[in-house]
PDB file of C-alpha atoms in Angstrom:
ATOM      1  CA  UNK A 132       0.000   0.000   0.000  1.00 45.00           C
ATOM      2  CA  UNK A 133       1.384   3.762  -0.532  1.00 47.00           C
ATOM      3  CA  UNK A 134       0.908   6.951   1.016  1.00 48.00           C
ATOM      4  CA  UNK A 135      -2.094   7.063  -1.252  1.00 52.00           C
ATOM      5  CA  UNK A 136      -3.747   4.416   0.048  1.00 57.00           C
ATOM      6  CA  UNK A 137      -2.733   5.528   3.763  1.00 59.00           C
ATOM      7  CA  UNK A 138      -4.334   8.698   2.857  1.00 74.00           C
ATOM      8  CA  UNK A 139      -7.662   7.071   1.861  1.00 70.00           C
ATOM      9  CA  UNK A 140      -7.722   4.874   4.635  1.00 70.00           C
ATOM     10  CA  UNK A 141      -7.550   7.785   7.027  1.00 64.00           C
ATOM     11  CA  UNK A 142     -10.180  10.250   5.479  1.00 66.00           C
ATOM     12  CA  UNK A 143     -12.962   6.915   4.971  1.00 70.00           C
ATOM     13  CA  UNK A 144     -12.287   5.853   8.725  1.00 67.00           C
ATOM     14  CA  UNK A 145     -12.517   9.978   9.049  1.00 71.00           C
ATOM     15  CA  UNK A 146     -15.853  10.239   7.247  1.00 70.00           C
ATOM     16  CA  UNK A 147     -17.102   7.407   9.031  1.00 73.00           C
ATOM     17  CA  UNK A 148     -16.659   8.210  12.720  1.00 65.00           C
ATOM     18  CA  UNK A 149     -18.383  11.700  11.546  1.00 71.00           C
ATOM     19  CA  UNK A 150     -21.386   9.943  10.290  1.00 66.00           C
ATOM     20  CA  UNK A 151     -20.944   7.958  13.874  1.00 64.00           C
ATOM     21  CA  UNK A 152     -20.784  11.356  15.826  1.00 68.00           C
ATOM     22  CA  UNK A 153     -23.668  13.545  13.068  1.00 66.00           C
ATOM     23  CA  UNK A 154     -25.552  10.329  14.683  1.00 68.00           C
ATOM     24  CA  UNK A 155     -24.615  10.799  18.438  1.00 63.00           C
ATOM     25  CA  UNK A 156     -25.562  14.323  17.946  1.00 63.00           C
ATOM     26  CA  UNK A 157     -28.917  13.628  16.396  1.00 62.00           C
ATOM     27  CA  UNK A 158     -29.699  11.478  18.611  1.00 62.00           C
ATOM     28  CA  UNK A 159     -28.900  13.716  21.541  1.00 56.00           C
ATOM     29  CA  UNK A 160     -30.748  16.824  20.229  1.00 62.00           C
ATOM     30  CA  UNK A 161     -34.162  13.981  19.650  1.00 58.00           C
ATOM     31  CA  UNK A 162     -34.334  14.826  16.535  1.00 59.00           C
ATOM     32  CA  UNK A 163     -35.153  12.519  13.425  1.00 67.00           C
ATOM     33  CA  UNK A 164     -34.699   9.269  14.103  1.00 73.00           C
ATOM     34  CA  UNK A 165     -34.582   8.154  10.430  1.00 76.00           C
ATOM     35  CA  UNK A 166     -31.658  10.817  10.143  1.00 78.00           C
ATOM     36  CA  UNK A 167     -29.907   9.324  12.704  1.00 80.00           C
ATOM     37  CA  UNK A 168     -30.378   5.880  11.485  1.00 84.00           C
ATOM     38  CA  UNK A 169     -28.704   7.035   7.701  1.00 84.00           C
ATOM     39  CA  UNK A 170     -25.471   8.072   9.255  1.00 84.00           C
ATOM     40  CA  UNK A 171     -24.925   5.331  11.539  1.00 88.00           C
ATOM     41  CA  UNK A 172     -25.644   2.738   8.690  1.00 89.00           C
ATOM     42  CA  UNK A 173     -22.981   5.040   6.501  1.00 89.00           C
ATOM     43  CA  UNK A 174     -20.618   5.120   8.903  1.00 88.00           C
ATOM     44  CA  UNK A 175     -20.940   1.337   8.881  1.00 92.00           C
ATOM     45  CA  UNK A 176     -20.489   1.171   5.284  1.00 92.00           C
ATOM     46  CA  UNK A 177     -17.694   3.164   4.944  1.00 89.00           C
ATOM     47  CA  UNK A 178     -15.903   0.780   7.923  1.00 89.00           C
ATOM     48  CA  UNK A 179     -17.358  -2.412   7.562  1.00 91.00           C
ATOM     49  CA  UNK A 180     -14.231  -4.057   9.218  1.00 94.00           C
ATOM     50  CA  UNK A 181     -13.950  -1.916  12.574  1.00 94.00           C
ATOM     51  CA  UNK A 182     -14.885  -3.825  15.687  1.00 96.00           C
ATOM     52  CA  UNK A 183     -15.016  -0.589  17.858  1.00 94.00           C
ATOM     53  CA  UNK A 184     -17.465   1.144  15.296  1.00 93.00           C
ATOM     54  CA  UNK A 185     -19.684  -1.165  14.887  1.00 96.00           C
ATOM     55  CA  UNK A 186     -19.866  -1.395  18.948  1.00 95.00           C
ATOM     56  CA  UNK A 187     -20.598   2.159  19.098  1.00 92.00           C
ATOM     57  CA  UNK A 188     -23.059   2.349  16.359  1.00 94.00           C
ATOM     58  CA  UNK A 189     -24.710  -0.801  18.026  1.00 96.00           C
ATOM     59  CA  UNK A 190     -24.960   1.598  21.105  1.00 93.00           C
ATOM     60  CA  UNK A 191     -26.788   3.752  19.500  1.00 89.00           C
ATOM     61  CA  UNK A 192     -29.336   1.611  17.832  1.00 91.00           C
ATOM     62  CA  UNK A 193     -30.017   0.341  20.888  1.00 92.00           C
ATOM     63  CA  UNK A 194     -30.715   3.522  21.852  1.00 86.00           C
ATOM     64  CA  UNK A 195     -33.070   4.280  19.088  1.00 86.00           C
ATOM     65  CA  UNK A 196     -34.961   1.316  19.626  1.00 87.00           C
ATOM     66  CA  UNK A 197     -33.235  -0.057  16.859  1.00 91.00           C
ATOM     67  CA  UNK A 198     -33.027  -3.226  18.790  1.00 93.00           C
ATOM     68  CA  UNK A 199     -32.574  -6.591  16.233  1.00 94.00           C
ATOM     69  CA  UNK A 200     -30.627  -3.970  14.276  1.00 95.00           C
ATOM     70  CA  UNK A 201     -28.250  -3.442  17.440  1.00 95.00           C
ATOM     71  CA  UNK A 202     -27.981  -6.950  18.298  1.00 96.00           C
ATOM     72  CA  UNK A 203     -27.192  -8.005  14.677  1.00 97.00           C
ATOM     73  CA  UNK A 204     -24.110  -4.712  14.822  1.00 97.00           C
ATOM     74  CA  UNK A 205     -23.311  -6.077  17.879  1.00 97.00           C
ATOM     75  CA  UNK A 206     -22.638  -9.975  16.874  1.00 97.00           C
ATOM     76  CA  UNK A 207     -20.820  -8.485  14.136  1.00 97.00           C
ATOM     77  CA  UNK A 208     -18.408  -6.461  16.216  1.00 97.00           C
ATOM     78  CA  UNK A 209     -18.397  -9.668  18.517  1.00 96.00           C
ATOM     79  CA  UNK A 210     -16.836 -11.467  14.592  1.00 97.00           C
ATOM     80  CA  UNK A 211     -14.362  -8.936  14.324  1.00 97.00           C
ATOM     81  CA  UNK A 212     -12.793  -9.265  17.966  1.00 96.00           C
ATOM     82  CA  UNK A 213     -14.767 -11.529  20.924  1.00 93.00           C
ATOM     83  CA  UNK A 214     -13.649  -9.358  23.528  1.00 91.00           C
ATOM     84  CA  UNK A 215     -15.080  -6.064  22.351  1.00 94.00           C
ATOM     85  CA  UNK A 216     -16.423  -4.887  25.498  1.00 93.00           C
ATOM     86  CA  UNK A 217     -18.848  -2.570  24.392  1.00 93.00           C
ATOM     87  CA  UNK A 218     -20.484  -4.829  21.769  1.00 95.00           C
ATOM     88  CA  UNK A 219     -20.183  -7.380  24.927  1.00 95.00           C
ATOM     89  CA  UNK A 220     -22.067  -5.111  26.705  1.00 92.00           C
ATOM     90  CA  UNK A 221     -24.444  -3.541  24.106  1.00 94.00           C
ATOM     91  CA  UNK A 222     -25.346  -7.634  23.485  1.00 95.00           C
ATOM     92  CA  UNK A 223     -26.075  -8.281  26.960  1.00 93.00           C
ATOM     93  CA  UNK A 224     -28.698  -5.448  27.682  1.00 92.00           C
ATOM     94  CA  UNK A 225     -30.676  -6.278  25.122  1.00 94.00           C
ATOM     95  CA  UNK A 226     -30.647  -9.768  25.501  1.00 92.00           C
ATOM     96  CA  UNK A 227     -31.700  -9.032  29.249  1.00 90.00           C
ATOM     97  CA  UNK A 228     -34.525  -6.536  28.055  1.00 90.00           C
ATOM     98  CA  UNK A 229     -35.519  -9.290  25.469  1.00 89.00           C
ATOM     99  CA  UNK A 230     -35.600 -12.078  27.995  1.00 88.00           C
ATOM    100  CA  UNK A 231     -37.582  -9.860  30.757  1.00 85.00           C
ATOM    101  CA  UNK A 232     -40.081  -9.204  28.271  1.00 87.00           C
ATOM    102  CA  UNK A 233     -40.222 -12.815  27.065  1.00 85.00           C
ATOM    103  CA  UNK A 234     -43.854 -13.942  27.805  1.00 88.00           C
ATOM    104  CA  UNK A 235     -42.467 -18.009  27.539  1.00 89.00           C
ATOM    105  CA  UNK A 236     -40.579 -18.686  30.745  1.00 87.00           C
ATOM    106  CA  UNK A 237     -38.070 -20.942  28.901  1.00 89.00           C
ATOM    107  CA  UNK A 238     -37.224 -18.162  26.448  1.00 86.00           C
ATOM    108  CA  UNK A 239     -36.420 -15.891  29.141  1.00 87.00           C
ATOM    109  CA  UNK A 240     -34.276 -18.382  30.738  1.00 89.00           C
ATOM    110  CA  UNK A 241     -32.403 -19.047  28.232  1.00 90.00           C
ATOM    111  CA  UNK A 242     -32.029 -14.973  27.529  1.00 90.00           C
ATOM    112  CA  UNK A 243     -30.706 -15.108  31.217  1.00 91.00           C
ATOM    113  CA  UNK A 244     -28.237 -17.427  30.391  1.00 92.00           C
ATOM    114  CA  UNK A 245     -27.062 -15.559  27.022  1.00 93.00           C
ATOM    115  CA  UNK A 246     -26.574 -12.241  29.189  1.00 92.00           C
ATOM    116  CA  UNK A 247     -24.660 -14.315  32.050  1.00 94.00           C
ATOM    117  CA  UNK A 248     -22.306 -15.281  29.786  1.00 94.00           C
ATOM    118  CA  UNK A 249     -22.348 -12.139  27.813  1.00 93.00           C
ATOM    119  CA  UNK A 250     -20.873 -10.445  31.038  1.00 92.00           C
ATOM    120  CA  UNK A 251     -19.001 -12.855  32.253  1.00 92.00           C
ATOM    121  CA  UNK A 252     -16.723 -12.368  29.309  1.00 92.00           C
ATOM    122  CA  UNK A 253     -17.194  -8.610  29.484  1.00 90.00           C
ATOM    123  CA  UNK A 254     -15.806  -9.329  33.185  1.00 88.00           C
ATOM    124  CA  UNK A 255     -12.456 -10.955  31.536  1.00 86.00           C
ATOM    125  CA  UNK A 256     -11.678  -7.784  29.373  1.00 81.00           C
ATOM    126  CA  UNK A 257      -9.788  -5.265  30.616  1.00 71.00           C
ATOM    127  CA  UNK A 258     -12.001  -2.779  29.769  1.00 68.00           C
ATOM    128  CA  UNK A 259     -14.911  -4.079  32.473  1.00 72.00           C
ATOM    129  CA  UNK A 260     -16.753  -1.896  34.809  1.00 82.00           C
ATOM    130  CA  UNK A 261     -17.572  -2.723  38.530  1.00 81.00           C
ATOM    131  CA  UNK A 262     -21.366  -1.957  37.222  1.00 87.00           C
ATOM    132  CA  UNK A 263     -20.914  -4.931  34.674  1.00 89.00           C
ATOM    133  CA  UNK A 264     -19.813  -7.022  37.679  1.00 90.00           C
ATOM    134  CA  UNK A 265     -22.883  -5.939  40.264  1.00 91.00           C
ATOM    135  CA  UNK A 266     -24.844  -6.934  37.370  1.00 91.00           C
ATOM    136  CA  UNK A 267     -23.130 -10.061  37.049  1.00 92.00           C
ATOM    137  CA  UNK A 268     -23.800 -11.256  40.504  1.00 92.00           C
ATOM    138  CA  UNK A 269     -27.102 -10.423  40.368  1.00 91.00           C
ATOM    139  CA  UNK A 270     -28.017 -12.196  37.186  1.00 92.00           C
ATOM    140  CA  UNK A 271     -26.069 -15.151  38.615  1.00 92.00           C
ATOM    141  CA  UNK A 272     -27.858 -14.909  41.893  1.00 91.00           C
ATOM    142  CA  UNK A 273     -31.516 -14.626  40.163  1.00 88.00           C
ATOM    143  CA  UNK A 274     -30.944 -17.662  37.928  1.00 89.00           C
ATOM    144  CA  UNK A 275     -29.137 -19.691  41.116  1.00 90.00           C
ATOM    145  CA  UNK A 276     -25.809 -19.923  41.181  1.00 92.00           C
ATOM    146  CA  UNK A 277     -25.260 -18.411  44.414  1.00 91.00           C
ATOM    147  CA  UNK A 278     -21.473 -19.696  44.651  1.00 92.00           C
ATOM    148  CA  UNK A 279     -20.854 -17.899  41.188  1.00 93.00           C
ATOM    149  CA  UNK A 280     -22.643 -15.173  42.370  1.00 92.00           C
ATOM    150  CA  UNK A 281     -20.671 -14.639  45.477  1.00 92.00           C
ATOM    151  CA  UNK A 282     -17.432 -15.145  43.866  1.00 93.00           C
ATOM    152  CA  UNK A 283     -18.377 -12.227  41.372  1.00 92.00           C
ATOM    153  CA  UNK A 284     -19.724 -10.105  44.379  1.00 91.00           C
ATOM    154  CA  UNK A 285     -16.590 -10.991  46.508  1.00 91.00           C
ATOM    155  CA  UNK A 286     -14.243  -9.331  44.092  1.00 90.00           C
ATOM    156  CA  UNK A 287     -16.466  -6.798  43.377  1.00 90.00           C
ATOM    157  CA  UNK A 288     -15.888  -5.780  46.893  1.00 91.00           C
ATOM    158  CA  UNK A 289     -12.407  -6.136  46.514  1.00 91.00           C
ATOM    159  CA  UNK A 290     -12.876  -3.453  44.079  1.00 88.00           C
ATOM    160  CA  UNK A 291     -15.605  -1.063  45.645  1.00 88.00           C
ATOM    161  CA  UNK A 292     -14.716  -2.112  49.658  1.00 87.00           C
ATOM    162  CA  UNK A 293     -17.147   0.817  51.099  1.00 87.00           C
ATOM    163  CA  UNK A 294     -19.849   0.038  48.620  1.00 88.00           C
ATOM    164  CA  UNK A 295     -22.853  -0.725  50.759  1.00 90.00           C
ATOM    165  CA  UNK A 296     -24.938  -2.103  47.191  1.00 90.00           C
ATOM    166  CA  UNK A 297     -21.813  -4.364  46.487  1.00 88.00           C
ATOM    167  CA  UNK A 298     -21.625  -5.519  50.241  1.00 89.00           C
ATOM    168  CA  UNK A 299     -25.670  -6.155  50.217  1.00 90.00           C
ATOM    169  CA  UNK A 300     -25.285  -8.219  47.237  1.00 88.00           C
ATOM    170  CA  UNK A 301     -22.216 -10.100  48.704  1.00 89.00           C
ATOM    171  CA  UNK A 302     -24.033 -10.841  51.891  1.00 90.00           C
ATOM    172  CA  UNK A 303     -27.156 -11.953  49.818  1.00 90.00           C
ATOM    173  CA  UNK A 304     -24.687 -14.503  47.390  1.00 89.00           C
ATOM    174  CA  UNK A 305     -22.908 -15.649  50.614  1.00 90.00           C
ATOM    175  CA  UNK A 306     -25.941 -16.704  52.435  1.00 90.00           C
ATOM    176  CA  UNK A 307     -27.947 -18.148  49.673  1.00 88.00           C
ATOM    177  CA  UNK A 308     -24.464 -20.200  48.601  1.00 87.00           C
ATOM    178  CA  UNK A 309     -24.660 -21.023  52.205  1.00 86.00           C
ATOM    179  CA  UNK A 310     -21.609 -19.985  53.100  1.00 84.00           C
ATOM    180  CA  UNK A 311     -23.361 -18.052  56.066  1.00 75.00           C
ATOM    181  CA  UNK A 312     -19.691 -18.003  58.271  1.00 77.00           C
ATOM    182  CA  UNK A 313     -18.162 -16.095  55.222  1.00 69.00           C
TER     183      UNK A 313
END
């Protein structure tokens, strides 16, 4: 490749986080929705192979309401590089909405389980958040794996010590793991 090509490269992965951001900005002054939903799909056709764009516009359709749309982004981002974390967690929070709204009880189990393991590997990445972990242990905690639970609350507190929501939790996973003396 020469400096042309360089050149190119830059100004399409240029023009295509500015459709990203013309769509953040849309989005935050509620206007058009249709408007916002051009630019992110341009900005996804100029960089079809960028992991962290596709995470971001996935974001954003979520946002919109755009949800199958988001999810599908998402999985793609996911094909580019498994550890994306905000594609990981962009995936999970629908998937939870999806299986909380799931009027079959297996369906939503099953949902439950997706977003588990949705944020366990968001947990792995350098890039997690204590939030994605309190979220973890609760998930783990409401489908019954207290032990898992725990041990996601228990460094979760090793993180956020003072945290009286983290400690509650922790308590909770300890007790129903029946690890009481813990």
């Amino acid at each position: 490749a020469g400096t042309g090509d360089l050149s190119q490269d830059v100004v399409t992965r240029g023009d295509a986080y500015w459709h990203l951001a013309r769509a953040f900005y849309v989005v935050a002054r509620h206007q058009q929705a249709s408007e916002a939903l051009s630019d992110i799909r341009r900005a996804l056709e100029l960089e079809p192979e960028s992991a962290d764009l596709k995470a971001e516009a996935a974001g954003l359709l979520a946002l919109l309401g755009q949800r199958s749309e988001a999810v599908s982004v998402a999985r793609a981002a996911l094909a580019i590089d498994d550890a994306q974390p905000r594609a990981l967690r962009v995936l999970a929070v629908v998937v939870i909405g999806r299986a909380l709204s799931a009027r079959d009880p297996e369906a939503s189990e099953i949902g439950m389980g997706e977003a588990i393991e949705l944020f366990e590997r968001l947990s792995e990445t350098d890039a997690s958040e204590p939030d994605d972990l309190l979220i973890l242990a609760r998930l783990q905690s409401d489908a019954g794996r207290h032990v898992d639970a725990a041990e996601t609350a228990g460094r979760l507190a090793e993180r956020r010590p003072s945290d009286p929501e983290v400690l509650d939790v922790l308590v909770r996973a300890l007790i129903r793991a029946e690890q009481v003396e813990d």
